[in-house]
Amino acid sequence: MSLGKGELMDAAKSAMLTQIPEAGWSDRQKIALTCRSLFDAGHDSGLAGQISARGRTQGTFLTQRLGLGFDEITEDNLLLVDEDLEVLEGDGMANPANRFHSWVYRARPDVNCIVHTHPLHVAALSMLEVPLQVSQMDTTPLYDDCAFLADWPGVPVGNEEGEIISAALGDKRAILLAHHGQLVVGATIEEACSLAHLIERAARLQLLAMAAGEIKPLPPRLAEEAHDWTLTPRRSVANFSYYARKALRSHPDAVNQ
């Protein structure tokens, strides 16, 4: 009972290592489940948006096939492509807009998964040309961790857009793209999936709060503490496991069971 907050947080982190086990899904299964989960959360925008994860070979990544919506992705219809989007495994072609993923992966060795989508509230906020404001506890994993690209560079199918977006992202885990959508990156697929869910919620909260009054900022020290606490790897595992279980109830065809 006499332990301080910091000690209790450390004890909880240690307990998570044994009490929250890895689910054992493959990267292909995680991507498919991420696609289905985000589809259910309103991230679908026709064929727009891409999710990718680094392949085992340098300069390769897994992503979905052009022509399939997020609700149609399975572990079996994903593609393995190189930096030029040449298909190494699978049938079909990658979305040409995947090209900027290569730029992010080259610039950020710490990144192993990228989620780029155009969800409704993020897209609406992007039209205002204002940065994301994180001012609510649930969304603190994005506190001081979301960049903003104020200038729309056009459809991101060229190397120029890849250079612009990767530079604007910098060392952040997320970026709001004006007149476009959002991009989040993670050290793991689980982390990227969790952040993608959160950035849409954060945008929705911001729009609601802006309509009601002036958004008040969080105390920086406490917000930074919450950011670090909520981004521990095992919390990302727990979050993803929940999203995956929920997706499987509606989309049992996403993975081979």
mmCIF file of N, CA, C and O in Angstrom, residues 120-196:
data_model
loop_
_atom_site.group_PDB
_atom_site.id
_atom_site.type_symbol
_atom_site.label_atom_id
_atom_site.label_comp_id
_atom_site.label_asym_id
_atom_site.label_seq_id
_atom_site.Cartn_x
_atom_site.Cartn_y
_atom_site.Cartn_z
ATOM 1 N N LEU A 120 -13.128 8.764 -41.868
ATOM 2 C CA LEU A 120 -14.023 9.915 -42.010
ATOM 3 C C LEU A 120 -13.602 11.130 -41.190
ATOM 4 O O LEU A 120 -13.490 12.247 -41.717
ATOM 5 N N HIS A 121 -13.359 10.947 -39.894
ATOM 6 C CA HIS A 121 -13.091 12.102 -39.035
ATOM 7 C C HIS A 121 -11.685 12.654 -39.251
ATOM 8 O O HIS A 121 -11.474 13.874 -39.195
ATOM 9 N N VAL A 122 -10.723 11.787 -39.509
ATOM 10 C CA VAL A 122 -9.379 12.253 -39.869
ATOM 11 C C VAL A 122 -9.444 13.050 -41.167
ATOM 12 O O VAL A 122 -8.845 14.129 -41.289
ATOM 13 N N ALA A 123 -10.160 12.525 -42.156
ATOM 14 C CA ALA A 123 -10.269 13.214 -43.442
ATOM 15 C C ALA A 123 -10.948 14.569 -43.277
ATOM 16 O O ALA A 123 -10.540 15.566 -43.889
ATOM 17 N N ALA A 124 -11.999 14.618 -42.444
ATOM 18 C CA ALA A 124 -12.690 15.886 -42.208
ATOM 19 C C ALA A 124 -11.763 16.893 -41.525
ATOM 20 O O ALA A 124 -11.696 18.069 -41.910
ATOM 21 N N LEU A 125 -11.022 16.438 -40.512
ATOM 22 C CA LEU A 125 -10.091 17.332 -39.823
ATOM 23 C C LEU A 125 -8.999 17.813 -40.775
ATOM 24 O O LEU A 125 -8.573 18.972 -40.713
ATOM 25 N N SER A 126 -8.565 16.932 -41.668
ATOM 26 C CA SER A 126 -7.497 17.301 -42.604
ATOM 27 C C SER A 126 -7.915 18.443 -43.525
ATOM 28 O O SER A 126 -7.075 19.179 -44.033
ATOM 29 N N MET A 127 -9.227 18.588 -43.747
ATOM 30 C CA MET A 127 -9.736 19.652 -44.613
ATOM 31 C C MET A 127 -9.607 21.024 -43.972
ATOM 32 O O MET A 127 -9.659 22.051 -44.658
ATOM 33 N N LEU A 128 -9.432 21.075 -42.662
ATOM 34 C CA LEU A 128 -9.323 22.344 -41.945
ATOM 35 C C LEU A 128 -7.893 22.871 -41.906
ATOM 36 O O LEU A 128 -7.668 24.004 -41.455
ATOM 37 N N GLU A 129 -6.948 22.041 -42.324
ATOM 38 C CA GLU A 129 -5.522 22.404 -42.304
ATOM 39 C C GLU A 129 -5.064 22.804 -40.901
ATOM 40 O O GLU A 129 -4.362 23.801 -40.707
ATOM 41 N N VAL A 130 -5.469 22.008 -39.917
ATOM 42 C CA VAL A 130 -5.018 22.230 -38.539
ATOM 43 C C VAL A 130 -4.412 20.934 -38.020
ATOM 44 O O VAL A 130 -4.845 19.837 -38.386
ATOM 45 N N PRO A 131 -3.400 21.014 -37.159
ATOM 46 C CA PRO A 131 -2.790 19.809 -36.597
ATOM 47 C C PRO A 131 -3.744 19.065 -35.672
ATOM 48 O O PRO A 131 -4.730 19.627 -35.188
ATOM 49 N N LEU A 132 -3.418 17.808 -35.403
ATOM 50 C CA LEU A 132 -4.167 17.024 -34.425
ATOM 51 C C LEU A 132 -3.856 17.545 -33.029
ATOM 52 O O LEU A 132 -2.698 17.791 -32.688
ATOM 53 N N GLN A 133 -4.893 17.743 -32.227
ATOM 54 C CA GLN A 133 -4.731 18.157 -30.835
ATOM 55 C C GLN A 133 -5.105 16.985 -29.922
ATOM 56 O O GLN A 133 -6.256 16.541 -29.931
ATOM 57 N N VAL A 134 -4.137 16.522 -29.172
ATOM 58 C CA VAL A 134 -4.379 15.418 -28.249
ATOM 59 C C VAL A 134 -4.635 16.003 -26.871
ATOM 60 O O VAL A 134 -3.726 16.553 -26.237
ATOM 61 N N SER A 135 -5.886 15.902 -26.412
ATOM 62 C CA SER A 135 -6.248 16.513 -25.139
ATOM 63 C C SER A 135 -7.214 15.639 -24.343
ATOM 64 O O SER A 135 -8.029 16.141 -23.594
ATOM 65 N N GLN A 136 -7.087 14.328 -24.524
ATOM 66 C CA GLN A 136 -7.951 13.387 -23.796
ATOM 67 C C GLN A 136 -7.144 12.139 -23.496
ATOM 68 O O GLN A 136 -6.351 11.691 -24.332
ATOM 69 N N MET A 137 -7.311 11.573 -22.323
ATOM 70 C CA MET A 137 -6.440 10.524 -21.818
ATOM 71 C C MET A 137 -6.296 9.325 -22.766
ATOM 72 O O MET A 137 -5.193 8.820 -22.967
ATOM 73 N N ASP A 138 -7.408 8.867 -23.351
ATOM 74 C CA ASP A 138 -7.351 7.663 -24.178
ATOM 75 C C ASP A 138 -6.432 7.811 -25.378
ATOM 76 O O ASP A 138 -5.912 6.822 -25.897
ATOM 77 N N THR A 139 -6.270 9.044 -25.848
ATOM 78 C CA THR A 139 -5.497 9.276 -27.072
ATOM 79 C C THR A 139 -4.071 9.741 -26.802
ATOM 80 O O THR A 139 -3.363 10.134 -27.734
ATOM 81 N N THR A 140 -3.621 9.667 -25.552
ATOM 82 C CA THR A 140 -2.272 10.144 -25.224
ATOM 83 C C THR A 140 -1.131 9.357 -25.871
ATOM 84 O O THR A 140 -0.004 9.873 -25.913
ATOM 85 N N PRO A 141 -1.336 8.138 -26.387
ATOM 86 C CA PRO A 141 -0.234 7.540 -27.151
ATOM 87 C C PRO A 141 0.213 8.414 -28.337
ATOM 88 O O PRO A 141 1.329 8.256 -28.826
ATOM 89 N N LEU A 142 -0.636 9.341 -28.747
ATOM 90 C CA LEU A 142 -0.304 10.246 -29.851
ATOM 91 C C LEU A 142 0.177 11.604 -29.361
ATOM 92 O O LEU A 142 0.489 12.482 -30.177
ATOM 93 N N TYR A 143 0.263 11.796 -28.036
ATOM 94 C CA TYR A 143 0.663 13.096 -27.502
ATOM 95 C C TYR A 143 2.084 13.449 -27.933
ATOM 96 O O TYR A 143 3.033 12.683 -27.700
ATOM 97 N N ASP A 144 2.249 14.601 -28.540
ATOM 98 C CA ASP A 144 3.550 15.069 -29.051
ATOM 99 C C ASP A 144 4.201 14.034 -29.955
ATOM 100 O O ASP A 144 5.419 13.951 -30.053
ATOM 101 N N ASP A 145 3.379 13.213 -30.588
ATOM 102 C CA ASP A 145 3.897 12.139 -31.431
ATOM 103 C C ASP A 145 3.164 12.087 -32.773
ATOM 104 O O ASP A 145 3.165 11.056 -33.437
ATOM 105 N N CYS A 146 2.514 13.201 -33.123
ATOM 106 C CA CYS A 146 1.797 13.278 -34.395
ATOM 107 C C CYS A 146 2.245 14.522 -35.143
ATOM 108 O O CYS A 146 1.987 15.648 -34.708
ATOM 109 N N ALA A 147 2.918 14.326 -36.255
ATOM 110 C CA ALA A 147 3.372 15.434 -37.096
ATOM 111 C C ALA A 147 2.203 15.950 -37.938
ATOM 112 O O ALA A 147 1.096 15.404 -37.919
ATOM 113 N N PHE A 148 2.447 17.003 -38.696
ATOM 114 C CA PHE A 148 1.413 17.604 -39.532
ATOM 115 C C PHE A 148 2.033 18.072 -40.845
ATOM 116 O O PHE A 148 3.038 18.781 -40.845
ATOM 117 N N LEU A 149 1.457 17.636 -41.945
ATOM 118 C CA LEU A 149 1.881 18.096 -43.272
ATOM 119 C C LEU A 149 0.802 19.021 -43.794
ATOM 120 O O LEU A 149 -0.284 18.585 -44.175
ATOM 121 N N ALA A 150 1.095 20.326 -43.773
ATOM 122 C CA ALA A 150 0.085 21.327 -44.112
ATOM 123 C C ALA A 150 -0.164 21.447 -45.608
ATOM 124 O O ALA A 150 -1.230 21.906 -46.024
ATOM 125 N N ASP A 151 0.807 21.075 -46.421
ATOM 126 C CA ASP A 151 0.689 21.217 -47.875
ATOM 127 C C ASP A 151 0.407 19.866 -48.509
ATOM 128 O O ASP A 151 1.149 18.903 -48.313
ATOM 129 N N TRP A 152 -0.658 19.791 -49.279
ATOM 130 C CA TRP A 152 -1.000 18.558 -49.976
ATOM 131 C C TRP A 152 -0.105 18.400 -51.196
ATOM 132 O O TRP A 152 -0.123 19.243 -52.098
ATOM 133 N N PRO A 153 0.699 17.329 -51.269
ATOM 134 C CA PRO A 153 1.609 17.156 -52.402
ATOM 135 C C PRO A 153 0.975 16.444 -53.591
ATOM 136 O O PRO A 153 1.661 16.128 -54.560
ATOM 137 N N GLY A 154 -0.325 16.151 -53.504
ATOM 138 C CA GLY A 154 -0.992 15.424 -54.582
ATOM 139 C C GLY A 154 -1.007 13.928 -54.311
ATOM 140 O O GLY A 154 -0.613 13.465 -53.246
ATOM 141 N N VAL A 155 -1.481 13.182 -55.293
ATOM 142 C CA VAL A 155 -1.569 11.728 -55.152
ATOM 143 C C VAL A 155 -0.163 11.160 -54.930
ATOM 144 O O VAL A 155 0.747 11.431 -55.726
ATOM 145 N N PRO A 156 0.034 10.366 -53.864
ATOM 146 C CA PRO A 156 1.388 9.929 -53.498
ATOM 147 C C PRO A 156 1.879 8.708 -54.285
ATOM 148 O O PRO A 156 2.157 7.656 -53.713
ATOM 149 N N VAL A 157 1.997 8.859 -55.588
ATOM 150 C CA VAL A 157 2.467 7.736 -56.410
ATOM 151 C C VAL A 157 3.890 7.946 -56.906
ATOM 152 O O VAL A 157 4.467 7.066 -57.549
ATOM 153 N N GLY A 158 4.472 9.108 -56.633
ATOM 154 C CA GLY A 158 5.829 9.392 -57.107
ATOM 155 C C GLY A 158 6.826 9.423 -55.968
ATOM 156 O O GLY A 158 6.466 9.413 -54.785
ATOM 157 N N ASN A 159 8.085 9.475 -56.330
ATOM 158 C CA ASN A 159 9.132 9.549 -55.317
ATOM 159 C C ASN A 159 9.124 10.891 -54.597
ATOM 160 O O ASN A 159 9.537 10.984 -53.440
ATOM 161 N N GLU A 160 8.658 11.947 -55.287
ATOM 162 C CA GLU A 160 8.605 13.262 -54.652
ATOM 163 C C GLU A 160 7.712 13.230 -53.413
ATOM 164 O O GLU A 160 8.079 13.767 -52.363
ATOM 165 N N GLU A 161 6.546 12.595 -53.551
ATOM 166 C CA GLU A 161 5.630 12.507 -52.419
ATOM 167 C C GLU A 161 6.217 11.669 -51.288
ATOM 168 O O GLU A 161 6.031 11.969 -50.110
ATOM 169 N N GLY A 162 6.935 10.622 -51.652
ATOM 170 C CA GLY A 162 7.589 9.805 -50.636
ATOM 171 C C GLY A 162 8.600 10.598 -49.844
ATOM 172 O O GLY A 162 8.688 10.478 -48.609
ATOM 173 N N GLU A 163 9.364 11.434 -50.534
ATOM 174 C CA GLU A 163 10.363 12.263 -49.868
ATOM 175 C C GLU A 163 9.706 13.283 -48.950
ATOM 176 O O GLU A 163 10.130 13.487 -47.803
ATOM 177 N N ILE A 164 8.614 13.908 -49.434
ATOM 178 C CA ILE A 164 7.919 14.924 -48.643
ATOM 179 C C ILE A 164 7.285 14.318 -47.401
ATOM 180 O O ILE A 164 7.432 14.834 -46.285
ATOM 181 N N ILE A 165 6.571 13.208 -47.567
ATOM 182 C CA ILE A 165 5.850 12.607 -46.446
ATOM 183 C C ILE A 165 6.809 12.043 -45.406
ATOM 184 O O ILE A 165 6.625 12.237 -44.199
ATOM 185 N N SER A 166 7.858 11.350 -45.842
ATOM 186 C CA SER A 166 8.805 10.780 -44.881
ATOM 187 C C SER A 166 9.543 11.871 -44.120
ATOM 188 O O SER A 166 9.805 11.733 -42.915
ATOM 189 N N ALA A 167 9.850 12.974 -44.799
ATOM 190 C CA ALA A 167 10.535 14.084 -44.124
ATOM 191 C C ALA A 167 9.612 14.752 -43.113
ATOM 192 O O ALA A 167 10.029 15.099 -42.000
ATOM 193 N N ALA A 168 8.344 14.926 -43.480
ATOM 194 C CA ALA A 168 7.397 15.565 -42.567
ATOM 195 C C ALA A 168 7.114 14.687 -41.355
ATOM 196 O O ALA A 168 6.917 15.195 -40.242
ATOM 197 N N LEU A 169 7.086 13.372 -41.547
ATOM 198 C CA LEU A 169 6.870 12.448 -40.431
ATOM 199 C C LEU A 169 7.996 12.554 -39.419
ATOM 200 O O LEU A 169 7.760 12.523 -38.203
ATOM 201 N N GLY A 170 9.231 12.689 -39.895
ATOM 202 C CA GLY A 170 10.371 12.799 -38.995
ATOM 203 C C GLY A 170 10.488 11.591 -38.095
ATOM 204 O O GLY A 170 10.430 10.456 -38.558
ATOM 205 N N ASP A 171 10.619 11.837 -36.791
ATOM 206 C CA ASP A 171 10.766 10.734 -35.836
ATOM 207 C C ASP A 171 9.468 10.428 -35.095
ATOM 208 O O ASP A 171 9.464 9.721 -34.097
ATOM 209 N N LYS A 172 8.346 10.969 -35.601
ATOM 210 C CA LYS A 172 7.056 10.750 -34.949
ATOM 211 C C LYS A 172 6.462 9.396 -35.333
ATOM 212 O O LYS A 172 6.866 8.764 -36.299
ATOM 213 N N ARG A 173 5.454 8.988 -34.577
ATOM 214 C CA ARG A 173 4.737 7.748 -34.869
ATOM 215 C C ARG A 173 3.503 7.965 -35.739
ATOM 216 O O ARG A 173 2.884 6.997 -36.174
ATOM 217 N N ALA A 174 3.138 9.221 -35.965
ATOM 218 C CA ALA A 174 1.929 9.498 -36.740
ATOM 219 C C ALA A 174 2.078 10.827 -37.459
ATOM 220 O O ALA A 174 2.909 11.671 -37.092
ATOM 221 N N ILE A 175 1.236 11.007 -38.468
ATOM 222 C CA ILE A 175 1.186 12.287 -39.165
ATOM 223 C C ILE A 175 -0.209 12.482 -39.730
ATOM 224 O O ILE A 175 -0.825 11.549 -40.251
ATOM 225 N N LEU A 176 -0.722 13.705 -39.566
ATOM 226 C CA LEU A 176 -1.975 14.107 -40.191
ATOM 227 C C LEU A 176 -1.620 14.797 -41.497
ATOM 228 O O LEU A 176 -0.826 15.755 -41.505
ATOM 229 N N LEU A 177 -2.181 14.321 -42.589
ATOM 230 C CA LEU A 177 -1.881 14.825 -43.922
ATOM 231 C C LEU A 177 -3.022 15.712 -44.399
ATOM 232 O O LEU A 177 -4.138 15.239 -44.613
ATOM 233 N N ALA A 178 -2.773 17.003 -44.538
ATOM 234 C CA ALA A 178 -3.820 17.943 -44.924
ATOM 235 C C ALA A 178 -4.468 17.539 -46.239
ATOM 236 O O ALA A 178 -3.777 17.139 -47.189
ATOM 237 N N HIS A 179 -5.790 17.641 -46.277
ATOM 238 C CA HIS A 179 -6.592 17.315 -47.465
ATOM 239 C C HIS A 179 -6.402 15.869 -47.919
ATOM 240 O O HIS A 179 -6.608 15.550 -49.084
ATOM 241 N N HIS A 180 -6.028 15.005 -47.000
ATOM 242 C CA HIS A 180 -5.667 13.643 -47.392
ATOM 243 C C HIS A 180 -6.166 12.630 -46.361
ATOM 244 O O HIS A 180 -7.232 12.052 -46.516
ATOM 245 N N GLY A 181 -5.402 12.393 -45.321
ATOM 246 C CA GLY A 181 -5.743 11.360 -44.354
ATOM 247 C C GLY A 181 -4.687 11.262 -43.273
ATOM 248 O O GLY A 181 -4.120 12.274 -42.854
ATOM 249 N N GLN A 182 -4.398 10.056 -42.855
ATOM 250 C CA GLN A 182 -3.440 9.851 -41.774
ATOM 251 C C GLN A 182 -2.470 8.745 -42.114
ATOM 252 O O GLN A 182 -2.745 7.869 -42.939
ATOM 253 N N LEU A 183 -1.332 8.777 -41.427
ATOM 254 C CA LEU A 183 -0.359 7.698 -41.513
ATOM 255 C C LEU A 183 0.196 7.468 -40.121
ATOM 256 O O LEU A 183 0.544 8.429 -39.426
ATOM 257 N N VAL A 184 0.214 6.206 -39.691
ATOM 258 C CA VAL A 184 0.860 5.852 -38.429
ATOM 259 C C VAL A 184 1.894 4.775 -38.704
ATOM 260 O O VAL A 184 1.761 3.989 -39.647
ATOM 261 N N VAL A 185 2.928 4.763 -37.879
ATOM 262 C CA VAL A 185 3.973 3.753 -38.005
ATOM 263 C C VAL A 185 4.186 3.112 -36.645
ATOM 264 O O VAL A 185 3.928 3.727 -35.599
ATOM 265 N N GLY A 186 4.654 1.879 -36.668
ATOM 266 C CA GLY A 186 4.894 1.187 -35.415
ATOM 267 C C GLY A 186 6.109 0.291 -35.480
ATOM 268 O O GLY A 186 6.491 -0.183 -36.554
ATOM 269 N N ALA A 187 6.684 0.057 -34.323
ATOM 270 C CA ALA A 187 7.768 -0.913 -34.236
ATOM 271 C C ALA A 187 7.241 -2.307 -34.505
ATOM 272 O O ALA A 187 7.975 -3.200 -34.913
ATOM 273 N N THR A 188 5.932 -2.484 -34.269
ATOM 274 C CA THR A 188 5.266 -3.759 -34.528
ATOM 275 C C THR A 188 3.940 -3.490 -35.232
ATOM 276 O O THR A 188 3.425 -2.371 -35.222
ATOM 277 N N ILE A 189 3.383 -4.542 -35.816
ATOM 278 C CA ILE A 189 2.058 -4.428 -36.426
ATOM 279 C C ILE A 189 1.032 -4.097 -35.350
ATOM 280 O O ILE A 189 0.108 -3.297 -35.576
ATOM 281 N N GLU A 190 1.188 -4.695 -34.180
ATOM 282 C CA GLU A 190 0.260 -4.448 -33.085
ATOM 283 C C GLU A 190 0.231 -2.967 -32.707
ATOM 284 O O GLU A 190 -0.848 -2.394 -32.503
ATOM 285 N N GLU A 191 1.392 -2.355 -32.624
ATOM 286 C CA GLU A 191 1.459 -0.944 -32.254
ATOM 287 C C GLU A 191 0.817 -0.074 -33.327
ATOM 288 O O GLU A 191 0.035 0.843 -33.021
ATOM 289 N N ALA A 192 1.128 -0.335 -34.596
ATOM 290 C CA ALA A 192 0.566 0.462 -35.679
ATOM 291 C C ALA A 192 -0.951 0.326 -35.748
ATOM 292 O O ALA A 192 -1.663 1.310 -35.965
ATOM 293 N N CYS A 193 -1.454 -0.876 -35.555
ATOM 294 C CA CYS A 193 -2.901 -1.101 -35.552
ATOM 295 C C CYS A 193 -3.564 -0.283 -34.449
ATOM 296 O O CYS A 193 -4.585 0.392 -34.680
ATOM 297 N N SER A 194 -3.000 -0.325 -33.256
ATOM 298 C CA SER A 194 -3.568 0.411 -32.127
ATOM 299 C C SER A 194 -3.575 1.912 -32.389
ATOM 300 O O SER A 194 -4.567 2.605 -32.110
ATOM 301 N N LEU A 195 -2.482 2.431 -32.937
ATOM 302 C CA LEU A 195 -2.395 3.866 -33.207
ATOM 303 C C LEU A 195 -3.355 4.298 -34.303
ATOM 304 O O LEU A 195 -3.900 5.412 -34.262
ATOM 305 N N ALA A 196 -3.583 3.435 -35.281
ATOM 306 C CA ALA A 196 -4.527 3.768 -36.344
ATOM 307 C C ALA A 196 -5.942 3.910 -35.787
ATOM 308 O O ALA A 196 -6.695 4.813 -36.171
#
